[in-house]
Tab-separated table of C-alpha atoms in Angstrom:
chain	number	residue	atom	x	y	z
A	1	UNK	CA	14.000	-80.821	-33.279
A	2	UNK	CA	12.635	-83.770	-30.812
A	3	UNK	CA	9.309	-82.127	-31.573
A	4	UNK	CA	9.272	-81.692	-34.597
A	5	UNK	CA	10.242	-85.385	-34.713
A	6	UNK	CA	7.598	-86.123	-32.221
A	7	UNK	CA	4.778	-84.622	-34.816
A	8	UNK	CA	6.471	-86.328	-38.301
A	9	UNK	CA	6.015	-89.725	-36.574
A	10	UNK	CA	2.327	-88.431	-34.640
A	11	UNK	CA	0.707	-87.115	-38.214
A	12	UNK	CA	1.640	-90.108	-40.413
A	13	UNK	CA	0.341	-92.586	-37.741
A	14	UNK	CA	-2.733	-90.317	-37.478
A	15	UNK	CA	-3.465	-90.624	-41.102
A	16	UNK	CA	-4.084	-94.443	-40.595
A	17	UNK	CA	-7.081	-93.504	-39.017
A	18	UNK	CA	-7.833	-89.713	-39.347
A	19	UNK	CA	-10.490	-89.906	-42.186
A	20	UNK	CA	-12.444	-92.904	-40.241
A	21	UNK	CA	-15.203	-90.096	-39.036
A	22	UNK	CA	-15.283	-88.748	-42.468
A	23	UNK	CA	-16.081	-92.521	-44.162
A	24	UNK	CA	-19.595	-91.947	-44.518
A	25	UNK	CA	-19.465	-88.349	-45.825
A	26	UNK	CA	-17.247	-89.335	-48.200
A	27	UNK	CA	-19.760	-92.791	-50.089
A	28	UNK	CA	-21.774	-90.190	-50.011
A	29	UNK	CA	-20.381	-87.903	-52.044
A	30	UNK	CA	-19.166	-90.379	-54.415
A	31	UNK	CA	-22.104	-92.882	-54.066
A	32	UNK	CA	-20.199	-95.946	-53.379
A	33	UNK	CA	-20.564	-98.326	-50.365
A	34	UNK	CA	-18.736	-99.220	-47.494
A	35	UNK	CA	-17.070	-102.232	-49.062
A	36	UNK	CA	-15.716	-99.721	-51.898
A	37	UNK	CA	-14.785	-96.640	-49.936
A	38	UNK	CA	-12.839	-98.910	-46.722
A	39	UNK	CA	-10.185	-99.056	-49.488
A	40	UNK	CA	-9.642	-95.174	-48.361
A	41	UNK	CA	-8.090	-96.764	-45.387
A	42	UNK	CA	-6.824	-100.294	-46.180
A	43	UNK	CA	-4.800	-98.711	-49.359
A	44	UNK	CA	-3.401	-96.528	-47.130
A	45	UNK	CA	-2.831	-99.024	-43.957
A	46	UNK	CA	-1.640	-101.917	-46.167
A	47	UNK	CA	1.003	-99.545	-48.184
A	48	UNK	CA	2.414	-98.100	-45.189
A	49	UNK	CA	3.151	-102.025	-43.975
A	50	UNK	CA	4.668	-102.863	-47.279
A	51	UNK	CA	7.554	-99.601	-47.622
A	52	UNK	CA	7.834	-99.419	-43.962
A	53	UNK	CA	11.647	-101.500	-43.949
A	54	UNK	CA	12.832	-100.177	-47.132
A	55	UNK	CA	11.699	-96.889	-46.792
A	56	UNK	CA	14.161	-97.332	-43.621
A	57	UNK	CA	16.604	-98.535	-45.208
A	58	UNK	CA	16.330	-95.311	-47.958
A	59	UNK	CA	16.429	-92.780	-45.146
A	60	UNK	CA	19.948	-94.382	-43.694
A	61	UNK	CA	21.275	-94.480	-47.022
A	62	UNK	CA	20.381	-91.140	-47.734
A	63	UNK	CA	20.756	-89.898	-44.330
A	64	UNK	CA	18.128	-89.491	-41.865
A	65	UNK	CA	17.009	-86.027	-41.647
A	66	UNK	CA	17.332	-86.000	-46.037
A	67	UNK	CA	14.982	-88.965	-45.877
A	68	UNK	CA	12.674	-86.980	-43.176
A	69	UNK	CA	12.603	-84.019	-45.128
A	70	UNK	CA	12.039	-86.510	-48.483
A	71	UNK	CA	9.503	-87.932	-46.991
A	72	UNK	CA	7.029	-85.046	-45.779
A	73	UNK	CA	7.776	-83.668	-48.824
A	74	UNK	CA	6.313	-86.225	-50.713
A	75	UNK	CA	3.896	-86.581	-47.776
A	76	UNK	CA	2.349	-82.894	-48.358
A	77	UNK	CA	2.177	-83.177	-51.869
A	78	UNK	CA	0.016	-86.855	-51.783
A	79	UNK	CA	-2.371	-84.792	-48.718
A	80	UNK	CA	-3.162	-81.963	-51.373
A	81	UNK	CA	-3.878	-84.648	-53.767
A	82	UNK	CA	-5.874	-86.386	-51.397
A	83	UNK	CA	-7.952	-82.841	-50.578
A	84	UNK	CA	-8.658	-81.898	-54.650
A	85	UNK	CA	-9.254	-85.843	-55.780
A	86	UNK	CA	-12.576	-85.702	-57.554
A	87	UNK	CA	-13.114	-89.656	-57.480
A	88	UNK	CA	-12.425	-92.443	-54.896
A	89	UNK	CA	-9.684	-93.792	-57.258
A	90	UNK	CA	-8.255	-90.713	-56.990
A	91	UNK	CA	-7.880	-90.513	-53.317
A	92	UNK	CA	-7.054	-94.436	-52.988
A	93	UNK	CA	-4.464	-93.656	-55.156
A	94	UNK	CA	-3.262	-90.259	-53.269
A	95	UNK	CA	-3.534	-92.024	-50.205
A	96	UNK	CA	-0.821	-94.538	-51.239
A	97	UNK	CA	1.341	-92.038	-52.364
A	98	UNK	CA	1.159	-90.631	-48.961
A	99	UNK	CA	1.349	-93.585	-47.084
A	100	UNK	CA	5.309	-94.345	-49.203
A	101	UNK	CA	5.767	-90.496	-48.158
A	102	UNK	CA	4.740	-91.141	-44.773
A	103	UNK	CA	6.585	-94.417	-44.040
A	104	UNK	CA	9.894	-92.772	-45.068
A	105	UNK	CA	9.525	-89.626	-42.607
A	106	UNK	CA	8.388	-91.942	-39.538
A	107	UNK	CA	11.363	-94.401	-40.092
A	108	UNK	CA	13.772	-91.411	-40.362
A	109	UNK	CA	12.546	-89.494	-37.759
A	110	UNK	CA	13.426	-92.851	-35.254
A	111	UNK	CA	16.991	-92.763	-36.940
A	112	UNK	CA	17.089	-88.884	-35.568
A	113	UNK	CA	15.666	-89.664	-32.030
A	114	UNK	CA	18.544	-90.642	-30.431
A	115	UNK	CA	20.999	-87.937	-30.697
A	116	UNK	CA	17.763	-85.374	-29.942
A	117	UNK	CA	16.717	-87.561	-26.387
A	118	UNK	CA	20.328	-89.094	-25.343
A	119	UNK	CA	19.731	-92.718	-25.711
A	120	UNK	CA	18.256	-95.215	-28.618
A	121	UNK	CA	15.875	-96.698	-25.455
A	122	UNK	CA	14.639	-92.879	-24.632
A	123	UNK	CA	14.104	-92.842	-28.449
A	124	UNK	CA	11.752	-95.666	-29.205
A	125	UNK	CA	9.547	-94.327	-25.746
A	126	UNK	CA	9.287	-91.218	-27.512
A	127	UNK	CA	8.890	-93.192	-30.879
A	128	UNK	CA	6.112	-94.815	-29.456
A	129	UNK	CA	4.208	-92.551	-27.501
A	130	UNK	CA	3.918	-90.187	-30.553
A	131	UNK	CA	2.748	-92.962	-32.685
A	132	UNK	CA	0.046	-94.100	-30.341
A	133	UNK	CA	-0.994	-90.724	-29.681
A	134	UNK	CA	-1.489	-89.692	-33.484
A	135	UNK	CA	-3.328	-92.409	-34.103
A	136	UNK	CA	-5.654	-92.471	-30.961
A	137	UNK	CA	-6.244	-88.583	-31.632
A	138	UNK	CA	-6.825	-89.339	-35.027
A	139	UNK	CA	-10.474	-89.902	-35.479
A	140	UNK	CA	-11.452	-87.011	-33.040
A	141	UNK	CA	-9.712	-84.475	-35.132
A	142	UNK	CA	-11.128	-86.129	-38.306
A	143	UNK	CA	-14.653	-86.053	-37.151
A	144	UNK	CA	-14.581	-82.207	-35.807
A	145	UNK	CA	-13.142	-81.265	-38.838
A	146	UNK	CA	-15.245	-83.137	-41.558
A	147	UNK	CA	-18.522	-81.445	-39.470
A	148	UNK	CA	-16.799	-78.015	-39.246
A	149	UNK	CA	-15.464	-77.529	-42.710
A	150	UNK	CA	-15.538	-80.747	-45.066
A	151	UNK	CA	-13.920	-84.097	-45.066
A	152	UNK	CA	-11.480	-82.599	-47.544
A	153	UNK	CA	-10.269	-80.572	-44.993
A	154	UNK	CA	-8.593	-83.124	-43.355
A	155	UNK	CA	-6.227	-83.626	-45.971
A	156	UNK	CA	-5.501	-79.751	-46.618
A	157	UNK	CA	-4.805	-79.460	-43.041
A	158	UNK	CA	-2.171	-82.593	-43.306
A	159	UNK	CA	-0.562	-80.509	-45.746
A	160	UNK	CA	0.666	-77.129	-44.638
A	161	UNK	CA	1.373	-78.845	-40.864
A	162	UNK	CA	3.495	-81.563	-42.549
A	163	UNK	CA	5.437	-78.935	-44.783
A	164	UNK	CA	5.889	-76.807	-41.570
A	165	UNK	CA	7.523	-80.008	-39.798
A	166	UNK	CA	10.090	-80.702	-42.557
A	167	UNK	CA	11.008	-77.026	-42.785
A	168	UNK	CA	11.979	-77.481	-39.249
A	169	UNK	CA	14.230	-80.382	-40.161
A	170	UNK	CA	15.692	-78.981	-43.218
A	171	UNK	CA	18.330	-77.400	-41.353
A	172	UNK	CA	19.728	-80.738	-40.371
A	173	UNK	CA	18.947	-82.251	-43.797
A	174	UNK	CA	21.299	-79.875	-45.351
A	175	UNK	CA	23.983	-80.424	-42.765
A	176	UNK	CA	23.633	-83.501	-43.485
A	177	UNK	CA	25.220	-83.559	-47.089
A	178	UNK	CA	28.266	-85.345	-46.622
A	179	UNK	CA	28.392	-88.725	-48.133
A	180	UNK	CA	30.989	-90.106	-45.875
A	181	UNK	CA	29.577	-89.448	-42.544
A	182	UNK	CA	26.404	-91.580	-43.462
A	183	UNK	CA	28.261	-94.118	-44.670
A	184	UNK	CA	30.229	-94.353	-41.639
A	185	UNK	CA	26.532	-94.825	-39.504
A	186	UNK	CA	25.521	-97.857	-41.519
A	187	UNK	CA	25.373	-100.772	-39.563
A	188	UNK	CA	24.581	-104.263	-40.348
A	189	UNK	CA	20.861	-104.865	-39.494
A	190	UNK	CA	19.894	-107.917	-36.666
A	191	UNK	CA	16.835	-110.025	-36.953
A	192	UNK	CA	13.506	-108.637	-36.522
A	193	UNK	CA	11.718	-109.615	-33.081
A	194	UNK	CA	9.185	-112.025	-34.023
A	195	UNK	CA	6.788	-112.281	-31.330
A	196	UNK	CA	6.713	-108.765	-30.292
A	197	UNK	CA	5.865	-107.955	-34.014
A	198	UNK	CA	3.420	-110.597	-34.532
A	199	UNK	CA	1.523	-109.468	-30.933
A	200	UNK	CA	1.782	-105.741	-32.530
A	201	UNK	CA	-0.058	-107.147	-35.781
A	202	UNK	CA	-2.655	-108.989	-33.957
A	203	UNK	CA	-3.231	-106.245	-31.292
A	204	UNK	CA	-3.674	-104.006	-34.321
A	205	UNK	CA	-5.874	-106.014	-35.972
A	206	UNK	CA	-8.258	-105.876	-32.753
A	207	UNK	CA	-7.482	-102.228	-32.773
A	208	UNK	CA	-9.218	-101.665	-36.306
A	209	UNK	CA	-12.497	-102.520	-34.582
A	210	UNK	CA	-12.239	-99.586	-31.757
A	211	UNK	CA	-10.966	-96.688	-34.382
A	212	UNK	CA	-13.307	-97.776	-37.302
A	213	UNK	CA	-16.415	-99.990	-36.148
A	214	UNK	CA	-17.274	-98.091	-33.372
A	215	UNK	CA	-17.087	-94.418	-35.283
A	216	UNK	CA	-19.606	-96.169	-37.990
A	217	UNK	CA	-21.372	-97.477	-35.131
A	218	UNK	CA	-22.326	-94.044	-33.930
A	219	UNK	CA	-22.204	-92.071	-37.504
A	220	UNK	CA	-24.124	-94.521	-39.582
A	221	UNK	CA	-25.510	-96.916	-36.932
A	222	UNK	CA	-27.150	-94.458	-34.638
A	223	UNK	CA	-27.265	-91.039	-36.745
A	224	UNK	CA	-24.968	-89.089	-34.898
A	225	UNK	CA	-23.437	-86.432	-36.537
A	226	UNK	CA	-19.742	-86.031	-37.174
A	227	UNK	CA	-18.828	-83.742	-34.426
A	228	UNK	CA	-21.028	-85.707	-32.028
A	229	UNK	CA	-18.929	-88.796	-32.672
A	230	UNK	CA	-15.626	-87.058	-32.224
A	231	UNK	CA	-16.395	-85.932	-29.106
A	232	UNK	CA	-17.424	-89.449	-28.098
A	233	UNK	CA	-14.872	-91.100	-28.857
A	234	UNK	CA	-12.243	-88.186	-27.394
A	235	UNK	CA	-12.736	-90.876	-24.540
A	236	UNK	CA	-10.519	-93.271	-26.491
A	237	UNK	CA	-7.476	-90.732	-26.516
A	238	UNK	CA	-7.945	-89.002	-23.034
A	239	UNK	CA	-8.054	-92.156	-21.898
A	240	UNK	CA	-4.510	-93.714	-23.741
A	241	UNK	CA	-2.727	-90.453	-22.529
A	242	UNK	CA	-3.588	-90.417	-19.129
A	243	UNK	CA	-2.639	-93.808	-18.982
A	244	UNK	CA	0.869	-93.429	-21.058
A	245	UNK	CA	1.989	-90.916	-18.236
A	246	UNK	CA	2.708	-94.018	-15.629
A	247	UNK	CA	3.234	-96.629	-18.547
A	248	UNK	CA	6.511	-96.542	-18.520
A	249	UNK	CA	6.403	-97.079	-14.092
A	250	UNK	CA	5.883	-100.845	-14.973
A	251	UNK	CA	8.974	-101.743	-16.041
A	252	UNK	CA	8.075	-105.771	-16.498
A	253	UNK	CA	7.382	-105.079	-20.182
A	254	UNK	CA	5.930	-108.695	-20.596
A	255	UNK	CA	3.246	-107.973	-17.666
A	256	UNK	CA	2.964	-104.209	-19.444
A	257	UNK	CA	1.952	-106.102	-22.360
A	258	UNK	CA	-0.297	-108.754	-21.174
A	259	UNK	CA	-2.388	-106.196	-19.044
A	260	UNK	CA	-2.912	-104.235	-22.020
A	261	UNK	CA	-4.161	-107.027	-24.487
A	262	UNK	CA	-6.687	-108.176	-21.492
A	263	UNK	CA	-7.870	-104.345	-21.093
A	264	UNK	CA	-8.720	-103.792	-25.209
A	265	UNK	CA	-9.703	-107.319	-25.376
A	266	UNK	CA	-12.232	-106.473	-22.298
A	267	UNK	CA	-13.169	-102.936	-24.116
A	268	UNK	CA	-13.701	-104.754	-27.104
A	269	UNK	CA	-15.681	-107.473	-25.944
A	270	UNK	CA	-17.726	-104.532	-24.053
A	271	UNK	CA	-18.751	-103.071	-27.119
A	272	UNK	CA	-19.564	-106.417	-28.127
A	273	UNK	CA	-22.737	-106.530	-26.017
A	274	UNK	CA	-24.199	-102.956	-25.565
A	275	UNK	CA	-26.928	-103.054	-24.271
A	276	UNK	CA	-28.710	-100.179	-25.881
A	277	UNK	CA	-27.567	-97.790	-28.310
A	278	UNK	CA	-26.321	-94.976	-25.940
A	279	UNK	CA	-23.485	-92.978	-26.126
A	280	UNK	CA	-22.542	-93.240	-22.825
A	281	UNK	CA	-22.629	-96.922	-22.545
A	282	UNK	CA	-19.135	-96.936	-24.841
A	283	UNK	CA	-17.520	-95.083	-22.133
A	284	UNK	CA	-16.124	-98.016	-20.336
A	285	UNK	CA	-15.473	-100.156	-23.224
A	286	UNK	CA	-12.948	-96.475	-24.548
A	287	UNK	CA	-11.651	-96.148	-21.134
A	288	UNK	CA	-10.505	-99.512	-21.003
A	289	UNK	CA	-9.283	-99.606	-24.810
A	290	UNK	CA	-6.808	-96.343	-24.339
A	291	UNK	CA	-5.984	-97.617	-21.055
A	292	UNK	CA	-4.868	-100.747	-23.087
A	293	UNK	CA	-3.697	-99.087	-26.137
A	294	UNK	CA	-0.969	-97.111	-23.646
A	295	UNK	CA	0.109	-99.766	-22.042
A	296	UNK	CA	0.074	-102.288	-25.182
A	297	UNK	CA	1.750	-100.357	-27.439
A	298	UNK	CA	4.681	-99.056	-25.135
A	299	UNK	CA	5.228	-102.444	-24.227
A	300	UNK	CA	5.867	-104.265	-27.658
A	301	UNK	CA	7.278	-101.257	-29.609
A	302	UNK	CA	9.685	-100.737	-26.809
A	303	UNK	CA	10.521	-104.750	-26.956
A	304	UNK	CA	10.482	-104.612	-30.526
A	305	UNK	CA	13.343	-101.909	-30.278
A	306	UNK	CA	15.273	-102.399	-27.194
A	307	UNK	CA	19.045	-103.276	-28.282
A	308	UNK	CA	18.789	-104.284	-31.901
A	309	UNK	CA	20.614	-102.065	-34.246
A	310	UNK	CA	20.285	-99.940	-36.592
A	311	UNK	CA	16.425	-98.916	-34.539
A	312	UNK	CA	15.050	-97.495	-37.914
A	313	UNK	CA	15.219	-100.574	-39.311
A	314	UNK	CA	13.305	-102.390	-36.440
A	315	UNK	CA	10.751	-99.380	-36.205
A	316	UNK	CA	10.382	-100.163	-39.648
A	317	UNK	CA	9.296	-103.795	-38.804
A	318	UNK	CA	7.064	-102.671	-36.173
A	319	UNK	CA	5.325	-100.311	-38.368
A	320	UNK	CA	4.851	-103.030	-41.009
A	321	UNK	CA	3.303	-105.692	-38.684
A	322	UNK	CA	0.931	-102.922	-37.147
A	323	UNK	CA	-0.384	-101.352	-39.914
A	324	UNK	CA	-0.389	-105.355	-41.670
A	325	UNK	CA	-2.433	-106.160	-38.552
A	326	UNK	CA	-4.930	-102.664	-39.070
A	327	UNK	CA	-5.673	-103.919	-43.280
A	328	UNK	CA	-6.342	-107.896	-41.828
A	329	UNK	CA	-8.291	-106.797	-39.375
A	330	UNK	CA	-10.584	-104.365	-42.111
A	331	UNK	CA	-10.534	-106.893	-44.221
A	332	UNK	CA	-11.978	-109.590	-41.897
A	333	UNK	CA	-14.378	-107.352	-39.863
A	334	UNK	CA	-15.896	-105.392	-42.864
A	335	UNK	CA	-17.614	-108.076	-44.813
A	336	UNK	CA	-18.820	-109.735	-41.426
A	337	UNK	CA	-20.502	-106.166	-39.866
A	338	UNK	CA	-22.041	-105.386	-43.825
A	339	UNK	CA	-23.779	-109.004	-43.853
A	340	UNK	CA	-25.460	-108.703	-40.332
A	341	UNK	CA	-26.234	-105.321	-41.418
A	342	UNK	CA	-28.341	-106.792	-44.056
A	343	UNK	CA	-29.350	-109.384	-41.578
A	344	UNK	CA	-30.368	-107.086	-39.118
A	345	UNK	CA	-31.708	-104.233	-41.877
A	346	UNK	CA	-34.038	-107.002	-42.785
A	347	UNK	CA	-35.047	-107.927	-39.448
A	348	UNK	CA	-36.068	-104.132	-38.383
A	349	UNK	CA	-37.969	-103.819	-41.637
A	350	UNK	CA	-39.945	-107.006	-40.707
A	351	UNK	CA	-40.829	-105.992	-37.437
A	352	UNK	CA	-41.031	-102.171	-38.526
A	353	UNK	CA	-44.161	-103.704	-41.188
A	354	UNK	CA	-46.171	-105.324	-38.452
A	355	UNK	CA	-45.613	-102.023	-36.029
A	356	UNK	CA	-47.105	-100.248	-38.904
A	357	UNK	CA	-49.987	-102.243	-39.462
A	358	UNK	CA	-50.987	-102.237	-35.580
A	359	UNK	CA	-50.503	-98.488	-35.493
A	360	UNK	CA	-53.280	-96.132	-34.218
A	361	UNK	CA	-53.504	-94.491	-37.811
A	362	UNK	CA	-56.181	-93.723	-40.342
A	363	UNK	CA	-56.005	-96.377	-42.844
A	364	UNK	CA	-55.197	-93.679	-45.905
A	365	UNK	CA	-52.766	-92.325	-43.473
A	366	UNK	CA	-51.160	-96.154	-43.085
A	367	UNK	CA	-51.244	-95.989	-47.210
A	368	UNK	CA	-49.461	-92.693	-47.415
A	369	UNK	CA	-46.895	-93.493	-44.821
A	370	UNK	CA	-46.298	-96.985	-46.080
A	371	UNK	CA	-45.498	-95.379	-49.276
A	372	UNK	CA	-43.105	-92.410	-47.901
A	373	UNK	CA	-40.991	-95.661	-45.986
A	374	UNK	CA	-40.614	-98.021	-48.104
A	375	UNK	CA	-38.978	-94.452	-50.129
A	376	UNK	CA	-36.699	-93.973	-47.825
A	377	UNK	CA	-35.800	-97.510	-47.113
A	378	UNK	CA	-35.153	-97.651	-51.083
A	379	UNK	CA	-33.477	-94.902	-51.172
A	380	UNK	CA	-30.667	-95.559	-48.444
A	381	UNK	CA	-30.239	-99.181	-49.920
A	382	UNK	CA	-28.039	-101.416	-47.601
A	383	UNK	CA	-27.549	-98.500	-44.802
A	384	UNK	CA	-29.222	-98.036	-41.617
A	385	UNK	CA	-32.041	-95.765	-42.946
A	386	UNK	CA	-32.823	-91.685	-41.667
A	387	UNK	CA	-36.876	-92.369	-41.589
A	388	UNK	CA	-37.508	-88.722	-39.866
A	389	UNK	CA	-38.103	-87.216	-43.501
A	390	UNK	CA	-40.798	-89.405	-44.196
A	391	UNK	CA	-42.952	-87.833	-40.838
A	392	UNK	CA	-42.474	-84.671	-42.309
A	393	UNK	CA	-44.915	-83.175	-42.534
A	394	UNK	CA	-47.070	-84.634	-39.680
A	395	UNK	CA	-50.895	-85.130	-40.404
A	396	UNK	CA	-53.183	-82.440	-39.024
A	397	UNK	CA	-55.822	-84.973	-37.444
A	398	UNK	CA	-54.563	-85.051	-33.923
A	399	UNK	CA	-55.103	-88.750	-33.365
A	400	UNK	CA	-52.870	-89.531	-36.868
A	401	UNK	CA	-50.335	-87.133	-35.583
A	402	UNK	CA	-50.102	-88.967	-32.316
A	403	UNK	CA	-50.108	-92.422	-34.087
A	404	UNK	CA	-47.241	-91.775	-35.967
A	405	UNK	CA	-45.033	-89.730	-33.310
A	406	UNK	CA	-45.520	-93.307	-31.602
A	407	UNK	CA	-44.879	-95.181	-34.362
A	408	UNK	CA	-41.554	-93.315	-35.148
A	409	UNK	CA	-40.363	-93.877	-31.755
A	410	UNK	CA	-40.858	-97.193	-32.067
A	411	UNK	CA	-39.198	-97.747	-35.330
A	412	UNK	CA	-36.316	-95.912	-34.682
A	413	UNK	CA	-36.154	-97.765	-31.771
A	414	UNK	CA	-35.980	-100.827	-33.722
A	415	UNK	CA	-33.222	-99.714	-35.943
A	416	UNK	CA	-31.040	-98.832	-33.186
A	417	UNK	CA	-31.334	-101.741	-31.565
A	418	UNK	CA	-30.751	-103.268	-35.066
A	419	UNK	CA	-28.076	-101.496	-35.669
A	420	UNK	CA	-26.198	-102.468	-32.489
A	421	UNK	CA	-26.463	-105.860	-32.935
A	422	UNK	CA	-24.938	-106.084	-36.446
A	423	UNK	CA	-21.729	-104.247	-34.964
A	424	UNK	CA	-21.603	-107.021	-32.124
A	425	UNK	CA	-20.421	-109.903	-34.197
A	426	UNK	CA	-16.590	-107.500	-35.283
A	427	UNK	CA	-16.673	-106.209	-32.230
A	428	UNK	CA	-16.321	-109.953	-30.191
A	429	UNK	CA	-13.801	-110.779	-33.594
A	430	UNK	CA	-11.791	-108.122	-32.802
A	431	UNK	CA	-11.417	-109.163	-29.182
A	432	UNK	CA	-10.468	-112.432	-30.444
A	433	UNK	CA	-7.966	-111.248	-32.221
A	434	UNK	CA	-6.568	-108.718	-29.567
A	435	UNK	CA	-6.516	-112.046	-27.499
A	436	UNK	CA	-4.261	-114.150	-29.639
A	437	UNK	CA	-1.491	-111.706	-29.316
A	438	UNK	CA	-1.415	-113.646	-25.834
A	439	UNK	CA	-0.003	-116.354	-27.737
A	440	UNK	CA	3.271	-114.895	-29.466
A	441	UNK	CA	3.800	-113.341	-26.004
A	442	UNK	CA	3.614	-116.891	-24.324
A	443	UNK	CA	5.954	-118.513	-26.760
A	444	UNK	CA	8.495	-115.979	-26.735
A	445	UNK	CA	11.826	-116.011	-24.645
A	446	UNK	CA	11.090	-114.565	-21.144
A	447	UNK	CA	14.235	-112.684	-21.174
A	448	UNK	CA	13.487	-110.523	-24.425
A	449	UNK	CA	9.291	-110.081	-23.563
């Protein structure tokens, strides 16, 4: 039952940023931008935040392991929806439905949690740790899959492995039936912990930058390929659980905290000023974001818990301000990275003109190039643009052919750099914002953070 529990609370928190990998696959098939098809992950982020305390208070009412059960129900039905939507209005709307779904089977499964581990402290660690780990796994599994099979994959995968984890709690749920034993667990609900909340919201904010920005970064920014980027950023993840397995050794939660908001502010910032576009220049930024995620995370969540009854209703709050904090930070970072894309689009294509004109080519060659560019650039309007197809085919002549292999280089050269700055403005946002959840931390009462 605990893992069963474990992987309820580990695949809804995973679907806040599963399909990040699969963004650009998915404008693509339904030729929309980035500013339309984010909504594929704000609808779902900012719904989550808004049922996160009722649907808590729905799954004590209706008892715990009903509301679980309820929940991935509704959960598996949204995900097929989500798979066979034909439209993006389609799967924004699916993906609300499965974010209400979701929210209800996370909050129950932390009402469940303490009879499975012996404690309600033991509870929110476990809580926790399988939230942080769904969502830091997340993009990884998105990415392999959308480059194995499709990025509707992702959502028919959700399904069967979400109806599998409610037919392990159904047992319970149907033990469960009598009216007057769940009445007898409801409790009368304490205030929410403020600054522990509003550091999760603001951490999560900054967080939005390292699961989003950087996967369209390397998919869209430097043409990797979906698989290529999931493997990249497995760093992220390997990197938050090796970590988690001695976060809970610092026991000064308030120091936990504060180290973990100056590592993901430092990662952040990192990715802020790359200084080329290489994959393995991110390393250190990831290592020092899941470092930080671990210790972040564990730190507030457990704070936000810790002695305040009943817990579902608190993990309810601390789902709200996170995923809040994950839609502000979208919303903030997204227009800012798709203006200096322009700005920096503009700039390549500038520079990209005069490399063309000093190039070693024939000038009918220049003409017929010029021509095949300025297609491509037209084409992929307001993206960073593939211009491979339009050296292909190479000219015979063998001092043309070596004039443009140059020139290529040094145009996709440009773009990458290009590319790499536009992302640098969110990035250094984002660590601004994982840096005011100093504040909240500050303010609060020593003896409760």
């Amino acid at each position: 039952m605990r893992t069963a529990l474990g992987m309820a609370v580990g695949l809804v928190l995973a679907d806040s940023s599963v399909v990040v990998l699969a963004l650009p696959e998915i404008y693509r098939d339904y030729n929309v931008s980035v500013s339309a098809v984010i909504w594929v992950l704000v609808a779902f982020n900012l719904v989550l935040a808004a049922t996160a305390v009722p649907a808590a208070a729905i799954a004590r009412r209706v008892g715990p392991a009903r509301g679980a059960v309820a929940g991935l129900g509704v959960f598996t039905a949204a995900s097929l929806a989500c798979g066979l939507s034909g439209s993006l209005a389609v799967l924004v709307a699916a993906r609300c439905v499965q974010a209400a779904g979701g929210a209800l089977a996370a909050g129950a499964a932390l009402e469940l949690l303490p009879a499975e581990v012996g404690s309600e402290r033991r509870a929110a660690i476990v809580w926790a740790a399988a939230g942080a780990t769904g969502a830091a796994i997340g993009p990884a599994a998105g990415g392999l899959l959308t480059q194995l099979v499709s990025w509707q994959s992702i959502f028919l995968v959700q399904a069967p492995a979400a109806l599998v984890v409610a037919l392990a709690i159904l047992p319970k749920a149907r033990a469960e039936a009598g009216g007057a034993a769940i009445r007898a667990e409801l409790r009368r609900t304490g205030r929410p912990h403020g600054a522990a909340n509003l550091a999760l919201g603001l951490v999560s904010a900054g967080l939005a930058a390292a699961l989003f920005l950087l996967v369209l970064l390397l998919i869209e920014g430097w043409r990797n390929s979906p698989i290529e980027a999931a493997l990249a950023v497995s760093v992220l993840p390997i990197s938050a659980l090796v970590t988690g397995r001695f976060a809970g050794a610092v026991a000064d939660v308030r120091g936990r905290a504060i180290a973990g908001i100056l590592l993901l502010a430092g990662g952040l910032a990192g990715l802020g000023v790359l200084p080329h576009a290489s994959i393995p220049a991110t390393f250190p930024s990831q290592v020092l974001l899941g470092a930080g995620l671990a210790l972040v995370l564990s730190a507030l969540t457990e704070t936000a818990l810790e002695g305040r009854a009943p817990q579902a209703i608190h993990g309810g709050w601390t789902l709200a301000a996170r995923h809040a904090g994950v839609v502000l930070g979208l919303l903030v970072m997204t227009p800012v990275f798709t203006s200096d894309l322009t700005t920096q689009r503009a700039a390549a294509e500038q520079a990209g003109t005069a490399a063309l004109l000093d190039a070693q080519i024939s000038i009918p060659e220049k003409f017929s190039l010029a021509q095949r560019l300025a297609d491509r650039l037209t084409a992929e309007s307001g993206k960073v643009p593939v211009i491979a197809p339009a050296f292909d085919p190479l000219p015979s002549a063998p001092a043309d052919r070596a004039g443009e292999l140059a020139l290529e280089a040094d145009l996709q050269n440009q773009l990458d750099r290009a590319a790499t700055h536009a992302f640098s403005a969110s990035f250094l946002i984002a660590a601004l914002f994982a840096l005011a959840a100093l504040l909240p931390i500050a303010f609060a009462r020593r003896a409760t953070l």
